[in-house]
Short mmCIF file of C-alpha atoms in Angstrom, two decimals:
data_model
loop_
_atom_site.label_atom_id
_atom_site.label_comp_id
_atom_site.label_asym_id
_atom_site.label_seq_id
_atom_site.Cartn_x
_atom_site.Cartn_y
_atom_site.Cartn_z
CA ASN A 546 11.51 10.25 52.94
CA ALA A 547 12.69 8.58 49.78
CA GLY A 548 9.10 8.36 48.53
CA VAL A 549 8.49 5.60 45.97
CA THR A 550 11.57 3.76 44.79
CA GLN A 551 11.80 1.26 41.94
CA THR A 552 14.49 -1.15 40.87
CA PRO A 553 15.93 -1.79 38.39
CA LYS A 554 15.87 1.36 36.28
CA PHE A 555 16.55 -0.51 33.05
CA ARG A 556 16.35 -4.15 32.02
CA ILE A 557 16.58 -6.18 28.85
CA LEU A 558 14.97 -9.61 28.88
CA LYS A 559 14.87 -12.43 26.37
CA ILE A 560 11.50 -13.89 25.40
CA GLY A 561 10.40 -16.43 27.99
CA GLN A 562 12.61 -15.12 30.78
CA SER A 563 11.19 -14.08 34.13
CA MET A 564 11.89 -11.13 36.40
CA THR A 565 10.56 -9.17 39.31
CA LEU A 566 10.23 -5.41 39.33
CA GLN A 567 10.67 -4.08 42.83
CA CYS A 568 8.70 -1.20 44.36
CA THR A 569 9.03 0.21 47.86
CA GLN A 570 7.44 3.19 49.53
CA ASP A 571 8.32 4.69 52.90
CA MET A 572 5.27 6.91 53.38
CA ASN A 573 3.13 4.26 55.11
CA HIS A 574 0.65 4.42 52.26
CA ASN A 575 -2.10 1.84 52.15
CA TYR A 576 -2.71 1.89 48.41
CA MET A 577 -0.12 0.86 45.85
CA TYR A 578 -0.39 0.57 42.07
CA TRP A 579 1.48 -0.70 39.05
CA TYR A 580 1.05 1.05 35.74
CA ARG A 581 2.62 0.55 32.33
CA GLN A 582 3.22 3.26 29.81
CA ASP A 583 3.60 2.36 26.16
CA PRO A 584 5.15 4.84 23.65
CA GLY A 585 2.69 7.61 22.81
CA MET A 586 0.13 6.24 25.18
CA GLY A 587 -1.13 7.12 28.62
CA LEU A 588 -0.66 4.95 31.64
CA LYS A 589 -2.67 1.78 32.11
CA LEU A 590 -3.22 0.10 35.46
CA ILE A 591 -1.88 -3.42 35.76
CA TYR A 592 -2.61 -4.29 39.39
CA TYR A 593 -3.34 -2.42 42.58
CA SER A 594 -3.41 -3.13 46.28
CA VAL A 595 -5.47 -1.50 49.00
CA GLY A 596 -3.38 -2.91 51.81
CA ALA A 597 -1.05 -5.71 52.85
CA GLY A 598 -2.38 -9.04 51.73
CA ILE A 599 -4.96 -7.55 49.32
CA THR A 600 -4.42 -7.18 45.61
CA ASP A 601 -6.74 -6.76 42.62
CA LYS A 602 -6.51 -6.67 38.86
CA GLY A 603 -6.45 -3.45 36.88
CA GLU A 604 -7.06 -2.97 33.18
CA VAL A 605 -4.15 -5.03 31.77
CA PRO A 606 -3.19 -7.78 34.28
CA ASN A 607 -2.48 -10.63 31.83
CA GLY A 608 1.13 -11.85 32.00
CA TYR A 609 1.78 -10.31 35.42
CA ASN A 610 1.50 -11.25 39.06
CA VAL A 611 1.81 -9.23 42.24
CA SER A 612 2.02 -9.77 45.96
CA ARG A 613 1.73 -7.43 48.94
CA SER A 614 3.16 -9.09 52.02
CA THR A 615 4.12 -5.78 53.68
CA THR A 616 2.82 -2.24 53.57
CA GLU A 617 6.06 -1.01 52.06
CA ASP A 618 6.65 -3.43 49.20
CA PHE A 619 4.65 -4.24 46.09
CA PRO A 620 6.70 -6.34 43.64
CA LEU A 621 5.50 -7.05 40.09
CA ARG A 622 6.39 -10.39 38.58
CA LEU A 623 6.69 -11.22 34.87
CA GLU A 624 6.73 -14.99 34.46
CA LEU A 625 7.23 -15.51 30.70
CA ALA A 626 8.37 -12.28 29.13
CA ALA A 627 6.91 -11.39 25.76
CA PRO A 628 7.77 -8.54 23.36
CA SER A 629 4.35 -7.03 24.09
CA GLN A 630 5.56 -6.38 27.63
CA THR A 631 8.19 -3.97 26.41
CA SER A 632 7.16 -0.78 28.20
CA VAL A 633 7.96 1.63 31.00
CA TYR A 634 6.57 0.45 34.32
CA PHE A 635 5.61 2.86 37.05
CA CYS A 636 4.78 2.05 40.64
CA ALA A 637 2.68 4.51 42.63
CA SER A 638 1.24 4.80 46.12
CA SER A 639 -1.40 6.82 47.90
CA LEU A 640 -2.49 7.13 51.48
CA ALA A 641 -5.99 5.98 50.62
CA GLY A 642 -8.24 5.59 47.62
CA GLY A 643 -10.62 8.10 46.21
CA PRO A 644 -10.35 11.54 44.64
CA ASP A 645 -8.99 13.26 47.73
CA TYR A 646 -5.63 11.50 47.67
CA GLU A 647 -2.70 12.19 45.44
CA GLN A 648 -0.78 9.28 43.91
CA PHE A 649 2.97 9.46 44.24
CA PHE A 650 4.94 7.88 41.44
CA GLY A 651 8.30 6.18 41.30
CA PRO A 652 10.88 6.98 38.60
CA GLY A 653 9.95 4.00 36.46
CA THR A 654 11.60 0.86 35.12
CA ARG A 655 12.30 0.66 31.38
CA LEU A 656 11.89 -2.93 30.22
CA THR A 657 12.74 -4.25 26.77
CA VAL A 658 11.90 -7.80 25.77
CA LEU A 659 13.78 -9.11 22.76
CA SER B 437 -15.22 2.77 30.79
CA GLN B 438 -14.07 6.29 31.28
CA GLU B 439 -11.80 7.83 28.70
CA LEU B 440 -9.77 11.03 28.81
CA GLU B 441 -8.83 12.86 25.68
CA GLN B 442 -6.12 15.47 25.74
CA SER B 443 -5.54 18.22 23.18
CA PRO B 444 -3.33 19.09 21.60
CA GLN B 445 -1.25 15.94 21.41
CA SER B 446 1.89 18.01 21.01
CA LEU B 447 2.75 21.64 21.20
CA ILE B 448 5.79 23.77 20.38
CA VAL B 449 5.75 27.28 21.77
CA GLN B 450 8.28 30.06 21.88
CA GLU B 451 9.68 30.94 25.25
CA GLY B 452 7.55 33.59 26.93
CA LYS B 453 4.31 32.61 25.20
CA ASN B 454 1.21 31.39 26.97
CA LEU B 455 -0.40 28.03 26.24
CA THR B 456 -3.38 25.91 27.20
CA ILE B 457 -3.80 22.15 27.35
CA ASN B 458 -7.25 20.59 27.56
CA CYS B 459 -8.47 17.35 29.03
CA THR B 460 -11.98 16.13 28.19
CA SER B 461 -13.63 13.22 29.92
CA SER B 462 -16.29 10.86 28.55
CA LYS B 463 -17.88 10.79 32.03
CA THR B 464 -18.26 13.05 35.01
CA LEU B 465 -14.96 13.69 36.72
CA TYR B 466 -14.50 12.79 40.36
CA GLY B 467 -11.10 14.26 41.04
CA LEU B 468 -8.92 15.45 38.18
CA TYR B 469 -5.17 15.31 38.48
CA TRP B 470 -2.47 16.94 36.43
CA TYR B 471 0.97 15.39 36.27
CA LYS B 472 4.10 16.41 34.43
CA GLN B 473 6.56 13.88 33.10
CA LYS B 474 10.00 14.86 32.00
CA TYR B 475 11.32 12.80 29.14
CA GLY B 476 12.51 9.45 30.43
CA GLU B 477 11.51 10.15 34.03
CA GLY B 478 8.68 9.55 36.45
CA LEU B 479 5.53 11.62 37.01
CA ILE B 480 5.54 14.78 39.05
CA PHE B 481 2.26 15.77 40.68
CA LEU B 482 1.12 19.27 39.73
CA MET B 483 -2.41 19.82 40.95
CA MET B 484 -5.62 18.11 41.94
CA LEU B 485 -9.09 19.51 41.30
CA GLN B 486 -12.21 18.16 42.89
CA LYS B 487 -15.07 20.58 42.59
CA GLY B 488 -16.75 21.97 39.54
CA GLY B 489 -15.50 25.48 38.90
CA GLU B 490 -12.39 24.95 41.02
CA GLU B 491 -9.23 26.71 39.94
CA LYS B 492 -5.74 26.23 41.33
CA SER B 493 -2.44 27.88 40.58
CA HIS B 494 1.15 27.05 41.26
CA GLU B 495 3.82 29.43 40.07
CA LYS B 496 2.96 30.03 36.40
CA ILE B 497 0.61 27.07 35.99
CA THR B 498 -3.15 27.36 36.47
CA ALA B 499 -5.64 24.48 36.21
CA LYS B 500 -9.41 24.71 36.09
CA LEU B 501 -12.21 22.18 36.30
CA ASP B 502 -15.31 23.27 34.47
CA GLU B 503 -18.69 23.56 36.14
CA LYS B 504 -20.11 20.48 34.48
CA LYS B 505 -17.02 18.54 35.64
CA GLN B 506 -16.23 16.93 32.35
CA GLN B 507 -13.35 19.06 31.21
CA SER B 508 -10.20 20.56 32.67
CA SER B 509 -7.69 23.00 31.25
CA LEU B 510 -4.06 23.62 32.20
CA HIS B 511 -2.72 27.06 31.36
CA ILE B 512 0.92 28.06 31.45
CA THR B 513 1.78 31.73 31.47
CA ALA B 514 5.06 33.03 30.04
CA SER B 515 6.41 29.58 29.23
CA GLN B 516 10.02 28.67 30.01
CA PRO B 517 12.26 25.82 28.80
CA SER B 518 11.80 24.22 32.23
CA HIS B 519 8.10 23.74 31.39
CA ALA B 520 8.96 21.29 28.62
CA GLY B 521 7.75 17.74 29.11
CA ILE B 522 4.67 15.57 28.84
CA TYR B 523 1.57 16.74 30.66
CA LEU B 524 -0.85 14.04 31.69
CA CYS B 525 -4.32 14.40 33.09
CA GLY B 526 -5.70 11.64 35.23
CA ALA B 527 -9.13 11.04 36.71
CA MET B 528 -10.50 8.71 39.30
CA ASN B 529 -12.75 5.99 37.91
CA THR B 530 -16.26 5.79 39.34
CA GLY B 531 -15.24 3.04 41.78
CA PHE B 532 -12.40 5.24 43.08
CA GLN B 533 -9.84 2.48 42.82
CA LYS B 534 -7.63 3.77 40.08
CA LEU B 535 -6.55 6.63 37.95
CA VAL B 536 -7.46 6.67 34.31
CA PHE B 537 -4.95 8.68 32.29
CA GLY B 538 -5.14 10.69 29.12
CA THR B 539 -2.58 10.03 26.39
CA GLY B 540 -0.60 13.14 27.28
CA THR B 541 0.45 16.39 25.63
CA ARG B 542 4.09 16.80 24.66
CA LEU B 543 5.27 20.36 25.19
CA LEU B 544 8.44 21.79 23.78
CA VAL B 545 9.49 25.36 24.56
CA SER B 546 11.88 26.87 22.08
CA PRO B 547 14.29 29.61 23.21
#
């Protein structure tokens, strides 16, 4: 199993540009998550999904959109990039929700908005 | 909302020394997770604790969840350069939808 994979690994955007961060998991996990990690800070949840077709907002959803058309994929869309979105983005998945289930993380995407 | 505070924020220890990292929650913990992040990389799962008083070990790393379930400690015995990285504690929020993370502890191990 590849686990959780993310593409691209690095990206530089200009203000106002759009892009999609890709996330795929091959563990047949129901739950998937997008986090962002700012320098010196912990991770904050952007969006999460409890299954195909179901998504919900996390702590910091503004400026982002997600979709979950399949169990495997959970892309994150930035429509109008802003410098405040410069961060490292992590995708994660878990078999189910709750404290019994470990979240598996992807390697991250480093995004810089200039 | 639940907050996790980690201490210390950063730590430099000499190789072979023991160290402890603490994670204190503002609310009761329902599942406490420890992750390690190497600089510039993703998160690696270390351990998960669920019950008050629970203690788990993996190689030279031991994690405990206190009886009152509002604090966890991560102890590394005889530290090695390979232990260097950022240690993050995470806890399930009360709705069990997401992990709330602490701000991390940066560990450097000097030879």
